[in-house]
Tab-separated table of C-alpha atoms in Angstrom:
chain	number	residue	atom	x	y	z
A	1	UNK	CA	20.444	-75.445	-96.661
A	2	UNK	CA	19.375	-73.148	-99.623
A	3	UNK	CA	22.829	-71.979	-101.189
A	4	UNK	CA	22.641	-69.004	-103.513
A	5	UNK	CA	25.683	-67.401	-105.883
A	6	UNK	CA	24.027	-64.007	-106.730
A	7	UNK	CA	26.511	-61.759	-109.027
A	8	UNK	CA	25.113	-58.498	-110.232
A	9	UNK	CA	25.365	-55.842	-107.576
A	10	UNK	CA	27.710	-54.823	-104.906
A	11	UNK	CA	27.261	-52.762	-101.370
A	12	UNK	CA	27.391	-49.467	-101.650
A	13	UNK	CA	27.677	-48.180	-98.209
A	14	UNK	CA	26.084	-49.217	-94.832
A	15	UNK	CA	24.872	-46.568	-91.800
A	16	UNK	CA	23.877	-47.091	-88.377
A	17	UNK	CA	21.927	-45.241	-86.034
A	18	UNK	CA	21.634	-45.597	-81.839
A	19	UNK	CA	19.730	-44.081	-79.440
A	20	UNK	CA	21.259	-41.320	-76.907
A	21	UNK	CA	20.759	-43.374	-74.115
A	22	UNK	CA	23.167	-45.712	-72.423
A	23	UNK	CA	22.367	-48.346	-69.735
A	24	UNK	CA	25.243	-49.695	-68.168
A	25	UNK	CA	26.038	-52.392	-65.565
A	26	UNK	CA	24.107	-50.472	-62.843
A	27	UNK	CA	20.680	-51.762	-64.326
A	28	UNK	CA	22.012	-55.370	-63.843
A	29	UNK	CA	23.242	-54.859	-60.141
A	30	UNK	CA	19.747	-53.549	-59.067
A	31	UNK	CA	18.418	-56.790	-60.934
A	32	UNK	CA	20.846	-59.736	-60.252
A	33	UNK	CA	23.032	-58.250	-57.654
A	34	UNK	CA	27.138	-56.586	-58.227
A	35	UNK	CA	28.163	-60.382	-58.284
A	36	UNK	CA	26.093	-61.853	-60.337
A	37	UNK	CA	25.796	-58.566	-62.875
A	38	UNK	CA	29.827	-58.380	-63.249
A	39	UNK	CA	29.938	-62.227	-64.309
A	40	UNK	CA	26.639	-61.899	-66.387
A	41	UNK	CA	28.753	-59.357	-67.915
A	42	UNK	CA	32.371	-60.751	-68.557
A	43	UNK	CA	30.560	-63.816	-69.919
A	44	UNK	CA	28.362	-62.026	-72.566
A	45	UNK	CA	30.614	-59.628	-73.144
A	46	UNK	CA	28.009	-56.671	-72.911
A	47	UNK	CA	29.480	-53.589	-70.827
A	48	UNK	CA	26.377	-51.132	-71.894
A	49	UNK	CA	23.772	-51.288	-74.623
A	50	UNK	CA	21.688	-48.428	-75.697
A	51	UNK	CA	17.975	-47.723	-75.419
A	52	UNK	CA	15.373	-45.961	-77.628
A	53	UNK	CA	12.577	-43.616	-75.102
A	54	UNK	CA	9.109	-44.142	-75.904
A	55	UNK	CA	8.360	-42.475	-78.836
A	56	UNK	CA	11.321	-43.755	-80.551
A	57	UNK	CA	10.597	-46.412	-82.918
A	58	UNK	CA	12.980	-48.851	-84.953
A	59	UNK	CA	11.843	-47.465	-87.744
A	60	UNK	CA	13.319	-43.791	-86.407
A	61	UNK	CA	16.765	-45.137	-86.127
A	62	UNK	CA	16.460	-46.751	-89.452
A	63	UNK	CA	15.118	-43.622	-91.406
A	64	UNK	CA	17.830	-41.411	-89.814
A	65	UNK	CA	20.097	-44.244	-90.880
A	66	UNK	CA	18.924	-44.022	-94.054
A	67	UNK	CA	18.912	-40.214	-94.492
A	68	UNK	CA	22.372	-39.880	-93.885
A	69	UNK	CA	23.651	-42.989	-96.197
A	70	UNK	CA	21.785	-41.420	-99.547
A	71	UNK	CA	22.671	-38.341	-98.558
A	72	UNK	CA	26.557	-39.456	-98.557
A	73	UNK	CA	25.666	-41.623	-101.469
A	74	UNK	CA	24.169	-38.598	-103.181
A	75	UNK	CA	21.457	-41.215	-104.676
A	76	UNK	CA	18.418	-39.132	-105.868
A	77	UNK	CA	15.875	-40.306	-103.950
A	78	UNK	CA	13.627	-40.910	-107.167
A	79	UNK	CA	16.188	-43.587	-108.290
A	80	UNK	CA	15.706	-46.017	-105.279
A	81	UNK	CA	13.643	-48.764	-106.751
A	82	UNK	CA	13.424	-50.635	-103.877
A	83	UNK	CA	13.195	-50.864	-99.592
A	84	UNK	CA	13.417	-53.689	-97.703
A	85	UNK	CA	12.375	-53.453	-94.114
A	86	UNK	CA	14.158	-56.428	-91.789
A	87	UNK	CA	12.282	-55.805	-88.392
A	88	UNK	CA	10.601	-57.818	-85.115
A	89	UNK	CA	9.513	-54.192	-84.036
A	90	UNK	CA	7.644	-52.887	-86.785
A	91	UNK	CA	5.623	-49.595	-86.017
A	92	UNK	CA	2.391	-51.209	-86.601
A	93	UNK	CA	0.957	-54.507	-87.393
A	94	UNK	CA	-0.768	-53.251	-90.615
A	95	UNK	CA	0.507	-51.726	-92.779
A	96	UNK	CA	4.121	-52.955	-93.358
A	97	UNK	CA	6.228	-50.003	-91.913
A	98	UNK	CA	8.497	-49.880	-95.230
A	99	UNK	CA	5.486	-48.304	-96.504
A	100	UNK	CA	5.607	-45.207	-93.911
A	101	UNK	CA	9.203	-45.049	-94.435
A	102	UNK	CA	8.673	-45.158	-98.314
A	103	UNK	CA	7.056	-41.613	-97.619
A	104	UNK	CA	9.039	-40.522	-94.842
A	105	UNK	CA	12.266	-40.813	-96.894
A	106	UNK	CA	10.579	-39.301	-100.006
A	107	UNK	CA	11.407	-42.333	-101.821
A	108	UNK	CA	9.215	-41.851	-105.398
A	109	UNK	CA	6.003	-43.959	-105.734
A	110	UNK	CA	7.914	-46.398	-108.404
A	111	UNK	CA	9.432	-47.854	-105.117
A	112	UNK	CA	8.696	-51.430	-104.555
A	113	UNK	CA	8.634	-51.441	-100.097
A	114	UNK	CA	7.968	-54.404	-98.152
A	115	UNK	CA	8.366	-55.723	-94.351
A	116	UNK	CA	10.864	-59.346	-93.478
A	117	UNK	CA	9.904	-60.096	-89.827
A	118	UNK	CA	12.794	-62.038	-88.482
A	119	UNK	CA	15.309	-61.348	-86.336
A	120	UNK	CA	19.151	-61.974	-85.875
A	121	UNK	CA	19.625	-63.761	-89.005
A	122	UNK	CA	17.347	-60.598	-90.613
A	123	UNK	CA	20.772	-58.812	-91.986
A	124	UNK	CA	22.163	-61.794	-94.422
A	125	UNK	CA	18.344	-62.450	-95.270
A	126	UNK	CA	18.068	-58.865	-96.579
A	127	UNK	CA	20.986	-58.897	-98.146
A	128	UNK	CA	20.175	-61.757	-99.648
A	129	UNK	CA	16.525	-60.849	-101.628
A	130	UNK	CA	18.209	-57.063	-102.453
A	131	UNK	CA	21.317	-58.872	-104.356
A	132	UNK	CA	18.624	-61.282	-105.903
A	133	UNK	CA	16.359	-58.060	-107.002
A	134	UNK	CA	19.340	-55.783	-108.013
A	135	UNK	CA	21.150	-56.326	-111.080
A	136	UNK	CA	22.015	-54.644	-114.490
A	137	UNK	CA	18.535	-54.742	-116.364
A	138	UNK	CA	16.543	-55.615	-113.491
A	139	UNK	CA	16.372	-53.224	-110.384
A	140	UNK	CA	19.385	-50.465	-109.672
A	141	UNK	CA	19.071	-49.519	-106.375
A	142	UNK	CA	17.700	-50.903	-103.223
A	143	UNK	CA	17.587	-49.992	-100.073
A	144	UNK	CA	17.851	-52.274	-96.761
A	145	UNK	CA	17.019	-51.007	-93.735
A	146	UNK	CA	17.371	-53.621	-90.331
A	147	UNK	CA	16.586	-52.624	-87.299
A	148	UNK	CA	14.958	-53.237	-83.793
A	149	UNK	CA	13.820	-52.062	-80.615
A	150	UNK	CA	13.745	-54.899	-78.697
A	151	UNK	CA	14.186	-53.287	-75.544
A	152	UNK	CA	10.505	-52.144	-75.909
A	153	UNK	CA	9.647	-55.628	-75.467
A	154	UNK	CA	11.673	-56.987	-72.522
A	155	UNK	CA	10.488	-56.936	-68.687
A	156	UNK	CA	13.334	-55.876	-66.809
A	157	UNK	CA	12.311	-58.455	-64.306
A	158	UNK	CA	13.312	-61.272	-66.473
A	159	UNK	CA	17.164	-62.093	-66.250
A	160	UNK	CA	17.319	-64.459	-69.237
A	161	UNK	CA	16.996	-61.114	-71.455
A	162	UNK	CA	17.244	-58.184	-69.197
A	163	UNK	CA	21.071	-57.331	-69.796
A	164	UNK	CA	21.490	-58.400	-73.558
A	165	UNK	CA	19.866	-56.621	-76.339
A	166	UNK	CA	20.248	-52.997	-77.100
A	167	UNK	CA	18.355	-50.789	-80.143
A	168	UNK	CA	20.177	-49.915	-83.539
A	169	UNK	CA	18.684	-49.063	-86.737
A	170	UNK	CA	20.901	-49.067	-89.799
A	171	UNK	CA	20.385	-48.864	-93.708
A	172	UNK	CA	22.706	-50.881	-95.927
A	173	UNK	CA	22.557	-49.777	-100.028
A	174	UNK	CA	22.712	-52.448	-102.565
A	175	UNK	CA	23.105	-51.259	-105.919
A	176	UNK	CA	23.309	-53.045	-109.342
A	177	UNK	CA	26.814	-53.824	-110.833
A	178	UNK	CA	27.587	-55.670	-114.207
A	179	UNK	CA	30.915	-56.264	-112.088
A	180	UNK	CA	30.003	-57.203	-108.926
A	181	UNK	CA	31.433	-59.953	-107.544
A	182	UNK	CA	29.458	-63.294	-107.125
A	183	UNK	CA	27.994	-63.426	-103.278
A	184	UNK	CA	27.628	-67.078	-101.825
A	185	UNK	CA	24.662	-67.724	-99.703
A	186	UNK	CA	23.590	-70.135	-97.506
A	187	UNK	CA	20.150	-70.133	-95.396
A	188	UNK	CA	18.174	-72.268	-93.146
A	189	UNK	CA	15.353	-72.882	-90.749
A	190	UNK	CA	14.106	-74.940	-87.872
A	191	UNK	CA	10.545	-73.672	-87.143
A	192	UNK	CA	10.103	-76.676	-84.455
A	193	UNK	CA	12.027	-74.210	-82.364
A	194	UNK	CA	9.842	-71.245	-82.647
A	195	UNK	CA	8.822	-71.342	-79.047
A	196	UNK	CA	12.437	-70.952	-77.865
A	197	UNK	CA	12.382	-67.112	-79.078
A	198	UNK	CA	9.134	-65.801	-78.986
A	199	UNK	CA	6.692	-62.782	-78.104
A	200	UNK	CA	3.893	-65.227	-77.886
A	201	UNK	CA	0.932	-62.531	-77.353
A	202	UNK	CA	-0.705	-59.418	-79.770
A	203	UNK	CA	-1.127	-60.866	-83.193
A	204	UNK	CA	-3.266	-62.992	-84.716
A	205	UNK	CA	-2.361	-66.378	-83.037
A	206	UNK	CA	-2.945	-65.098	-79.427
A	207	UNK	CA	-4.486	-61.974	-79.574
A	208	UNK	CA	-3.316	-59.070	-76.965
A	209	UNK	CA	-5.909	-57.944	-74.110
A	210	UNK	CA	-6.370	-56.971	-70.693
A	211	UNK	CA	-4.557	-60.083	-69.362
A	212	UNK	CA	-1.848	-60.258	-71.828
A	213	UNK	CA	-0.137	-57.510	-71.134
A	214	UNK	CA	-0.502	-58.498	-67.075
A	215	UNK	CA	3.221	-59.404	-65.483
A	216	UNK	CA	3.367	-62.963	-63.739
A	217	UNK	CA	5.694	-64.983	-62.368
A	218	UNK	CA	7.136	-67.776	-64.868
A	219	UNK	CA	10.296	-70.420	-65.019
A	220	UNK	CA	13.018	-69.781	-62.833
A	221	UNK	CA	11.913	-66.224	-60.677
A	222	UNK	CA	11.668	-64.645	-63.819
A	223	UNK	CA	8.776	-61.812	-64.136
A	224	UNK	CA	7.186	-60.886	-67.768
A	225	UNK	CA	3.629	-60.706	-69.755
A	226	UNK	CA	2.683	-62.587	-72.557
A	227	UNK	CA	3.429	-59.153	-74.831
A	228	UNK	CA	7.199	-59.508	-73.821
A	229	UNK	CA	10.063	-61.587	-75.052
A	230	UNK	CA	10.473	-65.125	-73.911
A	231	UNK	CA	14.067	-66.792	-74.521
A	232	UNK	CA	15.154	-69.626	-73.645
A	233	UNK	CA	19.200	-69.135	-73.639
A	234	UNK	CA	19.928	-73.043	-73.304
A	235	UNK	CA	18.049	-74.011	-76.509
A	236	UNK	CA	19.601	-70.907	-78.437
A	237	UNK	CA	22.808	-71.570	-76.922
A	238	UNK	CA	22.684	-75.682	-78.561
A	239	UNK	CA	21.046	-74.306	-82.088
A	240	UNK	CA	24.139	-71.976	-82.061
A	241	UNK	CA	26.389	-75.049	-81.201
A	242	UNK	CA	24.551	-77.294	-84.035
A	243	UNK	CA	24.188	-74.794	-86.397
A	244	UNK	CA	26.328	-72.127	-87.057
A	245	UNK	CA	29.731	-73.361	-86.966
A	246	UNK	CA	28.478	-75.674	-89.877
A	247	UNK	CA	26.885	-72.809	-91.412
A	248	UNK	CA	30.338	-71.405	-91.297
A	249	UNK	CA	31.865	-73.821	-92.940
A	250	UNK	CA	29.759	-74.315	-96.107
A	251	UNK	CA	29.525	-70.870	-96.760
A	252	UNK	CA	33.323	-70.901	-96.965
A	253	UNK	CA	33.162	-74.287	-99.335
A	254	UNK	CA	30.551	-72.883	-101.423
A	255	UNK	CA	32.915	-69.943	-102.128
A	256	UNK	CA	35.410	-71.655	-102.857
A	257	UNK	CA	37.544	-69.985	-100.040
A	258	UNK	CA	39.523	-72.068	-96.608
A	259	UNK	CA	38.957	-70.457	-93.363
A	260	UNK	CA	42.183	-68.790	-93.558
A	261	UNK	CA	40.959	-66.411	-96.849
A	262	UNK	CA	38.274	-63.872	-94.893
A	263	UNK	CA	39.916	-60.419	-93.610
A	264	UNK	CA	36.737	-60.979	-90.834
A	265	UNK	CA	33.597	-63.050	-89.632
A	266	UNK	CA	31.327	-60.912	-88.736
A	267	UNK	CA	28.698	-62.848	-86.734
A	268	UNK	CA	25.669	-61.617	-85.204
A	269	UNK	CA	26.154	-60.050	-81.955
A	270	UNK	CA	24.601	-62.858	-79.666
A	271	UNK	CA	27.058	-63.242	-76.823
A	272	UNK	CA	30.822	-63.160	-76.656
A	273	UNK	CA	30.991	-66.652	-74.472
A	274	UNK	CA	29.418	-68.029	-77.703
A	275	UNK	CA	31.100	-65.984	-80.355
A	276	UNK	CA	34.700	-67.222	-78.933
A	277	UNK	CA	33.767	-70.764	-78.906
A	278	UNK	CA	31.964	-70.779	-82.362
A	279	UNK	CA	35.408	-69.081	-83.646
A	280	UNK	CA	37.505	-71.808	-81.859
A	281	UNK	CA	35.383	-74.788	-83.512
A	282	UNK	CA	35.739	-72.826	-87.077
A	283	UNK	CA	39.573	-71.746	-86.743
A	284	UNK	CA	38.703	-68.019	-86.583
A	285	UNK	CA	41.508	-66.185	-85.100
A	286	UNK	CA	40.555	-63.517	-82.560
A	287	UNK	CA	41.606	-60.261	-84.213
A	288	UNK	CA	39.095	-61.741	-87.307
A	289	UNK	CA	36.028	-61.605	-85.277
A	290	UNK	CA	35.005	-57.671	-84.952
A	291	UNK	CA	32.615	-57.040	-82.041
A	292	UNK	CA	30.239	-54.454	-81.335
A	293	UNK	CA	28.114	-56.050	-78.490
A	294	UNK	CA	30.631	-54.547	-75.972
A	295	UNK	CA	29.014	-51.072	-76.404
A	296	UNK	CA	25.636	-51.880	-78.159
A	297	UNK	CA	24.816	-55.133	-76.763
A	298	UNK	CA	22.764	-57.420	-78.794
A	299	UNK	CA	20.973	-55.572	-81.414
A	300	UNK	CA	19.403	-58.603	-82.847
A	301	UNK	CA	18.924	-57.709	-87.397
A	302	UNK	CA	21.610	-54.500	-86.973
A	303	UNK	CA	23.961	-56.053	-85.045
A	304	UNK	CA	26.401	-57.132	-88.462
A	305	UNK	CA	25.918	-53.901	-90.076
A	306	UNK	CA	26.143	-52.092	-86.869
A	307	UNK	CA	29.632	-53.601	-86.203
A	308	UNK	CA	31.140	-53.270	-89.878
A	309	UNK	CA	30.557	-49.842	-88.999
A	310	UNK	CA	32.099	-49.924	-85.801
A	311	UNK	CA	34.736	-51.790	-86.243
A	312	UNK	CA	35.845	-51.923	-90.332
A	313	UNK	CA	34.364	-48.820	-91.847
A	314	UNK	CA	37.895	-47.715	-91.584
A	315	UNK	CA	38.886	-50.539	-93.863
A	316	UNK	CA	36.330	-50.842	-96.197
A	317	UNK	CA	36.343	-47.068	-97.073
A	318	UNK	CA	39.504	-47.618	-98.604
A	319	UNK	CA	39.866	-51.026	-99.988
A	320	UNK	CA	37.975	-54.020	-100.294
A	321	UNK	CA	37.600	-56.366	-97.819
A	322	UNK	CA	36.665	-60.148	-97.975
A	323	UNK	CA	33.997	-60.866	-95.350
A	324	UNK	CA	32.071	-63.908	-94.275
A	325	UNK	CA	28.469	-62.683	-92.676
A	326	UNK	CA	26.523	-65.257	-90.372
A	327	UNK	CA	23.007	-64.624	-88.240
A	328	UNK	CA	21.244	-66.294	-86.388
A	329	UNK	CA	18.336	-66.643	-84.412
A	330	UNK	CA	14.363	-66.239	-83.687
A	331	UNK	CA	12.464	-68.463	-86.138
A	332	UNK	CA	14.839	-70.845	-85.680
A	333	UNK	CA	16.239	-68.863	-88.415
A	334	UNK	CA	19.980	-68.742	-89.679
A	335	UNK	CA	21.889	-67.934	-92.747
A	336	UNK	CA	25.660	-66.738	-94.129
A	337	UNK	CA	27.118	-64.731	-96.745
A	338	UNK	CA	30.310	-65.164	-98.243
A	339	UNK	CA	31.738	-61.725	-100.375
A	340	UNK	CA	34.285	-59.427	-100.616
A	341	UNK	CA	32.960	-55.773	-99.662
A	342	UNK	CA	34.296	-52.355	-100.037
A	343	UNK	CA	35.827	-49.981	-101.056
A	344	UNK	CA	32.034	-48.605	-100.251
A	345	UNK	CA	30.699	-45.607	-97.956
A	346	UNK	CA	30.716	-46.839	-94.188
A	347	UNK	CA	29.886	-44.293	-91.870
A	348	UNK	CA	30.534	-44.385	-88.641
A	349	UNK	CA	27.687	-45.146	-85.777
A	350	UNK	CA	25.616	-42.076	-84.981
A	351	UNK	CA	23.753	-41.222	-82.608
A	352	UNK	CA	20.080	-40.293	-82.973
A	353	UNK	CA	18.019	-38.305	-80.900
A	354	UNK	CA	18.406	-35.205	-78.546
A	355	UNK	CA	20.606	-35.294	-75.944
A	356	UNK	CA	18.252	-34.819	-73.160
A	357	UNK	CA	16.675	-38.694	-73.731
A	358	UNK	CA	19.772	-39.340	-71.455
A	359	UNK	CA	18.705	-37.376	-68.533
A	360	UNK	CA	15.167	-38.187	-69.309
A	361	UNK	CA	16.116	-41.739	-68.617
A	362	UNK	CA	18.050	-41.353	-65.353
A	363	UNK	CA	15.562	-39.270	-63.988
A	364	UNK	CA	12.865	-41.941	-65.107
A	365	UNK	CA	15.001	-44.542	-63.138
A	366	UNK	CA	15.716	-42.947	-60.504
A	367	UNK	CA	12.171	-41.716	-59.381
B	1	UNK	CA	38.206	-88.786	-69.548
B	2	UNK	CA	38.209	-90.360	-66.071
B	3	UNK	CA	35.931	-89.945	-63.390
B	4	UNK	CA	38.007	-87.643	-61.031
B	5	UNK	CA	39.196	-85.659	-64.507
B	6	UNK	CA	35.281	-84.764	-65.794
B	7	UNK	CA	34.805	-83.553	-62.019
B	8	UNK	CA	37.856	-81.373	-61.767
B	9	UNK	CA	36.082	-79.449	-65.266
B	10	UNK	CA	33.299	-79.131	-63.526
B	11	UNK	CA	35.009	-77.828	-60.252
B	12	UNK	CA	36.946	-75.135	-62.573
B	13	UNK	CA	33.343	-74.474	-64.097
B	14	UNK	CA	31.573	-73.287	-60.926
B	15	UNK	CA	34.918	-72.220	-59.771
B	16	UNK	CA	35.300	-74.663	-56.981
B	17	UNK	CA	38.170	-75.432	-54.590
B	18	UNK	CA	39.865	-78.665	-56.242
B	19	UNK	CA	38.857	-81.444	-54.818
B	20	UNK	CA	35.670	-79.836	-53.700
B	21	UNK	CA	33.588	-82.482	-55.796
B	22	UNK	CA	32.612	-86.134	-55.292
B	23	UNK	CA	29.981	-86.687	-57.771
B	24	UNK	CA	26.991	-86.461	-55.800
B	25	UNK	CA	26.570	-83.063	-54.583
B	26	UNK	CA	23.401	-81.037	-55.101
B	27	UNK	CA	24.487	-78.581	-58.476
B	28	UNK	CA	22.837	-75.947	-56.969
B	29	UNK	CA	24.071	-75.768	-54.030
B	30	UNK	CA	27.734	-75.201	-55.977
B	31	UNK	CA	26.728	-72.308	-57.703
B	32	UNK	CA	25.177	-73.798	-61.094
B	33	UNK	CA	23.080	-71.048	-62.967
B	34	UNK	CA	22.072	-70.464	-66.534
B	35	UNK	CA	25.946	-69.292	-66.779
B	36	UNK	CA	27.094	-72.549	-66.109
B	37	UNK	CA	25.033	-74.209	-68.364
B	38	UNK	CA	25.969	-72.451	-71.030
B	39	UNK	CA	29.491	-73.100	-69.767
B	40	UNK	CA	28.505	-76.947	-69.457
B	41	UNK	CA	27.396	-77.338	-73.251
B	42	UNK	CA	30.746	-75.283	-74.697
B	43	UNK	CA	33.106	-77.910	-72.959
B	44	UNK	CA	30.772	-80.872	-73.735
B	45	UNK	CA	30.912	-79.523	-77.062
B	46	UNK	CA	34.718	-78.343	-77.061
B	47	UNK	CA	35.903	-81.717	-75.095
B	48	UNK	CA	33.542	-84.450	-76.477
B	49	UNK	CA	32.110	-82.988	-79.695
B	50	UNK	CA	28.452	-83.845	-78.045
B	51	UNK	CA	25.710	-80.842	-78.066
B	52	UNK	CA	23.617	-81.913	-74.812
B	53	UNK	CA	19.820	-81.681	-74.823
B	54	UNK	CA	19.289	-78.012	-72.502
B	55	UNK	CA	15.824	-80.340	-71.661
B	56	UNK	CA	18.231	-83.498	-70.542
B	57	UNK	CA	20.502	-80.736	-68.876
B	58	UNK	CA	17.596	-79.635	-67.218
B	59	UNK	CA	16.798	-82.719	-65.280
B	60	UNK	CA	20.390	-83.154	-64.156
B	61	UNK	CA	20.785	-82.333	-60.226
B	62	UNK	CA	24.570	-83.991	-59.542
B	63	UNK	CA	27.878	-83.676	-61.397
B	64	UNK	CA	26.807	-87.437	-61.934
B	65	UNK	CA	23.930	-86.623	-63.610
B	66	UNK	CA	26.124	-84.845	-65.843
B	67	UNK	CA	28.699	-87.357	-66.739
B	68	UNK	CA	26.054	-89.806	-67.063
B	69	UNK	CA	25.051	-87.819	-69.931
B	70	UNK	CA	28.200	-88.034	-71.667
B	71	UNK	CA	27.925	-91.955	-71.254
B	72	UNK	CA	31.131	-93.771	-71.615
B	73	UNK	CA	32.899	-91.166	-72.303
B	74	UNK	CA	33.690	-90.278	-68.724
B	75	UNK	CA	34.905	-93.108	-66.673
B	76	UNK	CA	32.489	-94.986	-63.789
B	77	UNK	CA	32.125	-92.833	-61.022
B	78	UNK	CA	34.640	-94.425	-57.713
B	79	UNK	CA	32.684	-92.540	-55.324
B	80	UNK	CA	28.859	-93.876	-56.331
């Protein structure tokens, strides 16, 4: 695995955004049955998640993320050297969408902006280049925006997806610090499992059309196009099993910390089933593993920042915590951060949009 | 792990009567879905310390197939 120690900057505070609407269990009954939707459910852990309407971008969520975090900050937007957009949703192929948020946030043209296209290990990967690029001498203040809208990409006729992910957009800031504690890193990839997570169809490889976007029939009675996302949850489930509690582990050794020193392991948000048996295999009690997917679902980059808020704002507001950070996912794509966080502005999950996108919804569904 | 023991795992698994199991029932015909193969790789993972191929996994049809997959680990099968 690469291993990083990166010392030089700290978090300064972390926002999260969600869309108005909220699909519950009902959308699961009409798909799998009241059975099979309840134990989908109680294994996953996902009671609702929340969807963005068309017209609602990741991007949205992140800026309004974003907007409120530097406003709370009260950074001058001129003094942002940096934004760092961690999407699989991006609002267009070209250009790289931290570019339209660079002007949409009113960031000053002395901002560096670029796009990361990965996925559920996206958050620790962000982290990751901002600490590298923020330190006393060398850039001040970065912004990190993750976010997704997954749910723009899923045929509600496929069952291996069709009740996990939810949208969230959230903006973490990184700013430089000639005392910030060291951060350990560890990262990692398989790419021979790229095909396990994968919208194969609209860019360059396999280029979208009239058939692409056409729903068939594929493995197992599920329904989706070639423009939507394919998982296949056995694979994901054994890289999980290989990979991250090992991940866990080194990150801990590299920091020089047992598995008894973390306040909390905040993992991405994949599946509770999964999250319980990676803590079991690493010693994590339960009341150290925060979870957000209960209400959000999986929000694939924002799920860690998403649940910091959720769950430890209230803790890191006032005192510093010492947190262990692991994603993983698409790609095959994983990697861990070991630091001690806070105290730093965490506000709490908002959310974003008018309150008629619930209606809207219902009344979409229902007609 | 006996024989009789790896099926009773499996019976609590797909939430089976105990003593439901012989070995070479059809899976699917006992409930096995993409929950319980999830379920099946945690306690392969939890009991043996063995992460099973989902493509091996795949190809299994009987609660044989599966203990044949944890080799001699689980003990011969009385009932084959």
């Amino acid at each position: 695995m690469a291993s990083t120690g990166i010392a030089g900057s700290r978090i300064a505070g972390i926002a999260a955004s969600v869309p108005a609407t909220v699909v519950g269990l009902e959308e699961s009954r009409r798909l799998v049955g009241d059975l099979e939707a309840r134990r989908v459910s109680q294994s996953t852990g996902i009671i609702e998640r929340r969807v963005a309407l068309p017209g609602t971008t990741a991007a949205d969520l992140c800026q309004d993320a974003a907007e409120r975090l530097v406003t709370s900050l009260a950074w001058r937007k001129d003094t942002i050297d940096a934004l760092i957009f961690v999407t699989e949703t991006p609002d267009y192929i070209v250009p790289a969408t931290a570019c339209c948020l660079q002007a949409r946030l009113g960031l000053g043209k002395a901002c560096a902006a670029f796009d990361v296209n990965l996925g559920c290990s996206g958050y620790v990967y962000g982290l990751w280049l901002a600490m590298a690029l923020a330190a006393p001498g060398r850039l001040q203040r970065i912004l990190v925006l993750t976010g997704d809208k997954l749910s723009s990409c899923i045929s509600p006729e496929d069952r291996s997806v069709a009740m996990l992910f939810g949208d969230a957009g959230t903006a973490t800031a990184i700013e430089a610090d000639a005392s910030g504690q060291a951060v350990s890193f560890e990262l990692g990839t398989d790419g021979t499992g790229y095909g396990h997570l994968i919208i194969p169809a609209g860019a360059a490889r396999f280029r979208g059309d009239s058939e692409t976007c056409v729903v068939h029939e594929k493995e197992n009675g599920n329904y989706r196009s070639d423009e939507q996302l394919f998982m296949d949850g056995a694979e994901i489930f054994a890289f999980a099993l290989r990979e991250v509690p090992q991940l866990i582990k080194t990150t801990l050794s590299a920091h020089g910390w047992g598995p008894d020193v973390p306040d909390a392991y905040v993992l991405h948000q994949a599946n509770e089933f999964l999250l319980r048996h990676i803590a079991k295999k690493c010693g994590i009690p339960a009341d150290k593993l925060p979870l957000s997917l209960h209400e959000y679902g999986n929000t694939s980059c924002a799920s860690i920042p998403l649940t910091i808020c959720q769950r430890l704002g209230e803790a890191i507001r006032e005192r510093s915590l010492k947190l262990v950070l692991a994603g993983f996912g698409a790609g095959l794509s994983w990697a861990a951060a070991a630091l001690t966080c806070g105290p730093a502005v965490i506000l709490e999950p908002v959310v974003y949009g008018p309150a008629s996108e619930a209606a809207e919804y219902k009344h979409d569904q229902s007609s | 792990m006996t024989h009789r023991e790896f099926l009773k795992l499996i019976e609590d698994l797909l939430e089976l009567e105990p003593g439901t199991l012989e070995g070479n029932e059809d899976l699917k015909g006992c409930g096995w879905s993409s929950l319980a193969v999830v379920g099946f790789m945690a306690l392969a993972d939890e009991q043996f310390g063995e992460i099973v191929s989902p493509a091996k996994l795949a190809r299994c049809n009987t609660p044989n197939d599966l203990a044949a997959l944890l080799g001699d680990r689980i003990g011969v099968s009385q009932t084959a």
